[in-house]
């Protein structure tokens, strides 16, 4: 896309897009969208987990639209 600096671009499926939580046991980190999720095995449970990760990771409004909509 014109005007996009690819060196600084971030997408939700990137392995560097992570959710970090501090728990009583210590740090807990995971991918926003796990590497095992594909369009073929996407289900309601996966979608809810991804949505929770997006919210916990603070990606609403940056990687995901504020109203959770998407356009292709």
Short mmCIF file of the N, C-alpha and C atoms (twelve columns), coordinates in Angstrom:
data_MODEL
# 
_entry.id   MODEL 
# 
loop_
_atom_site.group_PDB 
_atom_site.id 
_atom_site.type_symbol 
_atom_site.label_atom_id 
_atom_site.label_alt_id 
_atom_site.label_comp_id 
_atom_site.label_asym_id 
_atom_site.label_seq_id 
_atom_site.Cartn_x 
_atom_site.Cartn_y 
_atom_site.Cartn_z 
_atom_site.pdbx_PDB_model_num 
ATOM 1   N N  . UNK A 1  0.835   -1.170  0.000  1 
ATOM 2   C CA . UNK A 1  0.000   0.000   0.000  1 
ATOM 3   C C  . UNK A 1  0.882   1.236   0.000  1 
ATOM 4   N N  . UNK A 2  0.548   2.180   -0.814 1 
ATOM 5   C CA . UNK A 2  1.341   3.409   -0.855 1 
ATOM 6   C C  . UNK A 2  1.324   4.124   0.501  1 
ATOM 7   N N  . UNK A 3  2.468   4.593   0.921  1 
ATOM 8   C CA . UNK A 3  2.563   5.364   2.147  1 
ATOM 9   C C  . UNK A 3  2.734   4.535   3.408  1 
ATOM 10  N N  . UNK A 4  2.739   3.220   3.303  1 
ATOM 11  C CA . UNK A 4  2.893   2.358   4.475  1 
ATOM 12  C C  . UNK A 4  4.349   1.959   4.610  1 
ATOM 13  N N  . UNK A 5  4.926   2.195   5.769  1 
ATOM 14  C CA . UNK A 5  6.298   1.796   6.040  1 
ATOM 15  C C  . UNK A 5  6.269   0.361   6.557  1 
ATOM 16  N N  . UNK A 6  6.609   -0.597  5.725  1 
ATOM 17  C CA . UNK A 6  6.522   -2.012  6.070  1 
ATOM 18  C C  . UNK A 6  7.423   -2.396  7.249  1 
ATOM 19  N N  . UNK A 7  8.436   -1.622  7.522  1 
ATOM 20  C CA . UNK A 7  9.314   -1.939  8.652  1 
ATOM 21  C C  . UNK A 7  8.592   -1.755  9.979  1 
ATOM 22  N N  . UNK A 8  7.547   -0.959  9.982  1 
ATOM 23  C CA . UNK A 8  6.842   -0.666  11.230 1 
ATOM 24  C C  . UNK A 8  5.408   -1.189  11.226 1 
ATOM 25  N N  . UNK A 9  5.047   -1.935  10.196 1 
ATOM 26  C CA . UNK A 9  3.696   -2.479  10.118 1 
ATOM 27  C C  . UNK A 9  3.513   -3.648  11.067 1 
ATOM 28  N N  . UNK A 10 2.337   -3.765  11.627 1 
ATOM 29  C CA . UNK A 10 2.012   -4.847  12.541 1 
ATOM 30  C C  . UNK A 10 0.656   -5.407  12.147 1 
ATOM 31  N N  . UNK A 11 0.545   -6.722  12.159 1 
ATOM 32  C CA . UNK A 11 -0.728  -7.373  11.882 1 
ATOM 33  C C  . UNK A 11 -1.047  -8.341  13.005 1 
ATOM 34  N N  . UNK A 12 -2.313  -8.664  13.163 1 
ATOM 35  C CA . UNK A 12 -2.738  -9.521  14.272 1 
ATOM 36  C C  . UNK A 12 -2.168  -10.925 14.182 1 
ATOM 37  N N  . UNK A 13 -1.922  -11.442 12.984 1 
ATOM 38  C CA . UNK A 13 -1.421  -12.809 12.858 1 
ATOM 39  C C  . UNK A 13 0.094   -12.906 12.989 1 
ATOM 40  N N  . UNK A 14 0.767   -11.793 13.148 1 
ATOM 41  C CA . UNK A 14 2.211   -11.778 13.300 1 
ATOM 42  C C  . UNK A 14 2.600   -12.401 14.643 1 
ATOM 43  N N  . UNK A 15 3.679   -13.180 14.648 1 
ATOM 44  C CA . UNK A 15 4.145   -13.816 15.888 1 
ATOM 45  C C  . UNK A 15 4.593   -12.796 16.925 1 
ATOM 46  N N  . UNK A 16 4.876   -11.565 16.502 1 
ATOM 47  C CA . UNK A 16 5.282   -10.517 17.440 1 
ATOM 48  C C  . UNK A 16 4.100   -9.798  18.070 1 
ATOM 49  N N  . UNK A 17 2.898   -10.093 17.628 1 
ATOM 50  C CA . UNK A 17 1.706   -9.491  18.208 1 
ATOM 51  C C  . UNK A 17 1.254   -10.396 19.338 1 
ATOM 52  N N  . UNK A 18 1.585   -10.013 20.551 1 
ATOM 53  C CA . UNK A 18 1.390   -10.887 21.716 1 
ATOM 54  C C  . UNK A 18 0.542   -10.216 22.780 1 
ATOM 55  N N  . UNK A 19 -0.018  -11.058 23.626 1 
ATOM 56  C CA . UNK A 19 -0.750  -10.619 24.810 1 
ATOM 57  C C  . UNK A 19 0.151   -10.928 26.000 1 
ATOM 58  N N  . UNK A 20 0.375   -9.949  26.835 1 
ATOM 59  C CA . UNK A 20 1.209   -10.139 28.020 1 
ATOM 60  C C  . UNK A 20 0.367   -9.858  29.248 1 
ATOM 61  N N  . UNK A 21 0.341   -10.826 30.154 1 
ATOM 62  C CA . UNK A 21 -0.393  -10.660 31.407 1 
ATOM 63  C C  . UNK A 21 0.558   -10.894 32.573 1 
ATOM 64  N N  . UNK A 22 0.312   -10.191 33.645 1 
ATOM 65  C CA . UNK A 22 1.045   -10.428 34.881 1 
ATOM 66  C C  . UNK A 22 0.086   -11.133 35.826 1 
ATOM 67  N N  . UNK A 23 0.453   -12.341 36.235 1 
ATOM 68  C CA . UNK A 23 -0.392  -13.149 37.106 1 
ATOM 69  C C  . UNK A 23 0.322   -13.372 38.430 1 
ATOM 70  N N  . UNK A 24 -0.337  -14.056 39.339 1 
ATOM 71  C CA . UNK A 24 0.277   -14.369 40.626 1 
ATOM 72  C C  . UNK A 24 1.481   -15.286 40.452 1 
ATOM 73  N N  . UNK A 25 1.465   -16.087 39.391 1 
ATOM 74  C CA . UNK A 25 2.570   -17.002 39.124 1 
ATOM 75  C C  . UNK A 25 3.708   -16.343 38.366 1 
ATOM 76  N N  . UNK A 26 3.481   -15.177 37.801 1 
ATOM 77  C CA . UNK A 26 4.495   -14.487 37.015 1 
ATOM 78  C C  . UNK A 26 3.912   -13.967 35.719 1 
ATOM 79  N N  . UNK A 27 4.736   -13.889 34.688 1 
ATOM 80  C CA . UNK A 27 4.297   -13.399 33.387 1 
ATOM 81  C C  . UNK A 27 3.666   -14.519 32.579 1 
ATOM 82  N N  . UNK A 28 2.643   -14.166 31.820 1 
ATOM 83  C CA . UNK A 28 1.993   -15.102 30.912 1 
ATOM 84  C C  . UNK A 28 1.882   -14.393 29.568 1 
ATOM 85  N N  . UNK A 29 2.462   -14.992 28.531 1 
ATOM 86  C CA . UNK A 29 2.443   -14.377 27.210 1 
ATOM 87  C C  . UNK A 29 1.956   -15.392 26.186 1 
ATOM 88  N N  . UNK A 30 1.216   -14.907 25.200 1 
ATOM 89  C CA . UNK A 30 0.732   -15.776 24.124 1 
ATOM 90  C C  . UNK A 30 0.481   -14.933 22.891 1 
ATOM 91  N N  . UNK A 31 0.388   -15.593 21.742 1 
ATOM 92  C CA . UNK A 31 0.067   -14.925 20.491 1 
ATOM 93  C C  . UNK A 31 -1.385  -14.481 20.506 1 
ATOM 94  N N  . UNK A 32 -1.684  -13.357 19.872 1 
ATOM 95  C CA . UNK A 32 -3.078  -12.920 19.745 1 
ATOM 96  C C  . UNK A 32 -3.856  -13.960 18.946 1 
ATOM 97  N N  . UNK A 33 -3.283  -14.402 17.835 1 
ATOM 98  C CA . UNK A 33 -3.867  -15.475 17.040 1 
ATOM 99  C C  . UNK A 33 -2.832  -16.588 16.988 1 
ATOM 100 N N  . UNK A 34 -3.138  -17.694 17.616 1 
ATOM 101 C CA . UNK A 34 -2.206  -18.805 17.695 1 
ATOM 102 C C  . UNK A 34 -1.810  -19.339 16.327 1 
ATOM 103 N N  . UNK A 35 -0.621  -19.887 16.234 1 
ATOM 104 C CA . UNK A 35 -0.107  -20.402 14.982 1 
ATOM 105 C C  . UNK A 35 -0.852  -21.621 14.471 1 
ATOM 106 N N  . UNK A 36 -1.637  -22.256 15.336 1 
ATOM 107 C CA . UNK A 36 -2.381  -23.446 14.920 1 
ATOM 108 C C  . UNK A 36 -3.767  -23.115 14.370 1 
ATOM 109 N N  . UNK A 37 -4.152  -21.858 14.365 1 
ATOM 110 C CA . UNK A 37 -5.473  -21.464 13.882 1 
ATOM 111 C C  . UNK A 37 -5.398  -21.184 12.384 1 
ATOM 112 N N  . UNK A 38 -6.238  -21.882 11.642 1 
ATOM 113 C CA . UNK A 38 -6.340  -21.703 10.195 1 
ATOM 114 C C  . UNK A 38 -7.799  -21.455 9.848  1 
ATOM 115 N N  . UNK A 39 -8.089  -20.951 8.662  1 
ATOM 116 C CA . UNK A 39 -9.491  -20.756 8.277  1 
ATOM 117 C C  . UNK A 39 -10.306 -22.040 8.348  1 
ATOM 118 N N  . UNK A 40 -9.659  -23.175 8.105  1 
ATOM 119 C CA . UNK A 40 -10.379 -24.448 8.120  1 
ATOM 120 C C  . UNK A 40 -10.815 -24.885 9.515  1 
ATOM 121 N N  . UNK A 41 -10.046 -24.550 10.552 1 
ATOM 122 C CA . UNK A 41 -10.416 -24.976 11.900 1 
ATOM 123 C C  . UNK A 41 -10.931 -23.830 12.772 1 
ATOM 124 N N  . UNK A 42 -11.290 -22.719 12.157 1 
ATOM 125 C CA . UNK A 42 -11.818 -21.578 12.898 1 
ATOM 126 C C  . UNK A 42 -13.232 -21.903 13.374 1 
ATOM 127 N N  . UNK A 43 -13.472 -21.704 14.651 1 
ATOM 128 C CA . UNK A 43 -14.793 -21.981 15.222 1 
ATOM 129 C C  . UNK A 43 -15.120 -20.907 16.259 1 
ATOM 130 N N  . UNK A 44 -16.290 -21.019 16.855 1 
ATOM 131 C CA . UNK A 44 -16.744 -20.010 17.812 1 
ATOM 132 C C  . UNK A 44 -15.766 -19.855 18.982 1 
ATOM 133 N N  . UNK A 45 -15.239 -20.956 19.474 1 
ATOM 134 C CA . UNK A 45 -14.299 -20.904 20.597 1 
ATOM 135 C C  . UNK A 45 -13.034 -20.141 20.215 1 
ATOM 136 N N  . UNK A 46 -12.483 -20.443 19.014 1 
ATOM 137 C CA . UNK A 46 -11.286 -19.721 18.545 1 
ATOM 138 C C  . UNK A 46 -11.565 -18.237 18.402 1 
ATOM 139 N N  . UNK A 47 -12.706 -17.895 17.845 1 
ATOM 140 C CA . UNK A 47 -13.049 -16.486 17.628 1 
ATOM 141 C C  . UNK A 47 -13.168 -15.754 18.954 1 
ATOM 142 N N  . UNK A 48 -13.790 -16.389 19.949 1 
ATOM 143 C CA . UNK A 48 -13.914 -15.751 21.266 1 
ATOM 144 C C  . UNK A 48 -12.548 -15.575 21.915 1 
ATOM 145 N N  . UNK A 49 -11.664 -16.557 21.742 1 
ATOM 146 C CA . UNK A 49 -10.316 -16.451 22.304 1 
ATOM 147 C C  . UNK A 49 -9.535  -15.321 21.636 1 
ATOM 148 N N  . UNK A 50 -9.650  -15.214 20.318 1 
ATOM 149 C CA . UNK A 50 -8.974  -14.136 19.597 1 
ATOM 150 C C  . UNK A 50 -9.506  -12.784 20.054 1 
ATOM 151 N N  . UNK A 51 -10.837 -12.666 20.183 1 
ATOM 152 C CA . UNK A 51 -11.433 -11.404 20.637 1 
ATOM 153 C C  . UNK A 51 -10.929 -11.046 22.032 1 
ATOM 154 N N  . UNK A 52 -10.881 -12.025 22.937 1 
ATOM 155 C CA . UNK A 52 -10.373 -11.774 24.292 1 
ATOM 156 C C  . UNK A 52 -8.921  -11.328 24.254 1 
ATOM 157 N N  . UNK A 53 -8.113  -11.969 23.411 1 
ATOM 158 C CA . UNK A 53 -6.698  -11.602 23.303 1 
ATOM 159 C C  . UNK A 53 -6.526  -10.191 22.757 1 
ATOM 160 N N  . UNK A 54 -7.360  -9.815  21.789 1 
ATOM 161 C CA . UNK A 54 -7.296  -8.464  21.219 1 
ATOM 162 C C  . UNK A 54 -7.596  -7.423  22.294 1 
ATOM 163 N N  . UNK A 55 -8.603  -7.697  23.103 1 
ATOM 164 C CA . UNK A 55 -8.974  -6.757  24.167 1 
ATOM 165 C C  . UNK A 55 -7.885  -6.713  25.238 1 
ATOM 166 N N  . UNK A 56 -7.440  -7.878  25.711 1 
ATOM 167 C CA . UNK A 56 -6.412  -7.922  26.750 1 
ATOM 168 C C  . UNK A 56 -5.094  -7.304  26.295 1 
ATOM 169 N N  . UNK A 57 -4.786  -7.481  25.025 1 
ATOM 170 C CA . UNK A 57 -3.535  -6.940  24.488 1 
ATOM 171 C C  . UNK A 57 -3.597  -5.457  24.192 1 
ATOM 172 N N  . UNK A 58 -4.778  -4.863  24.272 1 
ATOM 173 C CA . UNK A 58 -4.914  -3.433  24.015 1 
ATOM 174 C C  . UNK A 58 -4.858  -3.080  22.537 1 
ATOM 175 N N  . UNK A 59 -5.314  -3.984  21.686 1 
ATOM 176 C CA . UNK A 59 -5.228  -3.758  20.248 1 
ATOM 177 C C  . UNK A 59 -6.504  -3.186  19.636 1 
ATOM 178 N N  . UNK A 60 -7.529  -2.984  20.434 1 
ATOM 179 C CA . UNK A 60 -8.762  -2.383  19.912 1 
ATOM 180 C C  . UNK A 60 -8.474  -0.921  19.599 1 
ATOM 181 N N  . UNK A 61 -8.772  -0.523  18.378 1 
ATOM 182 C CA . UNK A 61 -8.511  0.850   17.950 1 
ATOM 183 C C  . UNK A 61 -7.201  1.003   17.200 1 
ATOM 184 N N  . UNK A 62 -6.324  -0.014  17.276 1 
ATOM 185 C CA . UNK A 62 -5.081  0.065   16.511 1 
ATOM 186 C C  . UNK A 62 -5.020  -1.042  15.461 1 
ATOM 187 N N  . UNK A 63 -5.062  -2.295  15.877 1 
ATOM 188 C CA . UNK A 63 -5.078  -3.400  14.913 1 
ATOM 189 C C  . UNK A 63 -6.486  -3.832  14.555 1 
ATOM 190 N N  . UNK A 64 -7.411  -3.549  15.436 1 
ATOM 191 C CA . UNK A 64 -8.821  -3.902  15.230 1 
ATOM 192 C C  . UNK A 64 -9.642  -2.644  15.381 1 
ATOM 193 N N  . UNK A 65 -10.619 -2.480  14.511 1 
ATOM 194 C CA . UNK A 65 -11.457 -1.287  14.567 1 
ATOM 195 C C  . UNK A 65 -12.173 -1.184  15.913 1 
ATOM 196 N N  . UNK A 66 -12.416 0.009   16.362 1 
ATOM 197 C CA . UNK A 66 -13.062 0.235   17.654 1 
ATOM 198 C C  . UNK A 66 -14.432 -0.429  17.753 1 
ATOM 199 N N  . UNK A 67 -15.110 -0.565  16.608 1 
ATOM 200 C CA . UNK A 67 -16.414 -1.235  16.620 1 
ATOM 201 C C  . UNK A 67 -16.318 -2.695  16.174 1 
ATOM 202 N N  . UNK A 68 -15.113 -3.229  16.124 1 
ATOM 203 C CA . UNK A 68 -14.819 -4.618  15.759 1 
ATOM 204 C C  . UNK A 68 -15.233 -4.961  14.335 1 
ATOM 205 N N  . UNK A 69 -15.445 -3.952  13.496 1 
ATOM 206 C CA . UNK A 69 -15.800 -4.226  12.107 1 
ATOM 207 C C  . UNK A 69 -14.522 -4.442  11.307 1 
ATOM 208 N N  . UNK A 70 -14.687 -4.966  10.127 1 
ATOM 209 C CA . UNK A 70 -13.549 -5.150  9.250  1 
ATOM 210 C C  . UNK A 70 -13.984 -4.984  7.810  1 
ATOM 211 N N  . UNK A 71 -13.064 -4.529  6.988  1 
ATOM 212 C CA . UNK A 71 -13.356 -4.368  5.567  1 
ATOM 213 C C  . UNK A 71 -12.214 -4.928  4.760  1 
ATOM 214 N N  . UNK A 72 -12.535 -5.525  3.646  1 
ATOM 215 C CA . UNK A 72 -11.515 -6.079  2.741  1 
ATOM 216 C C  . UNK A 72 -11.342 -5.169  1.582  1 
# 
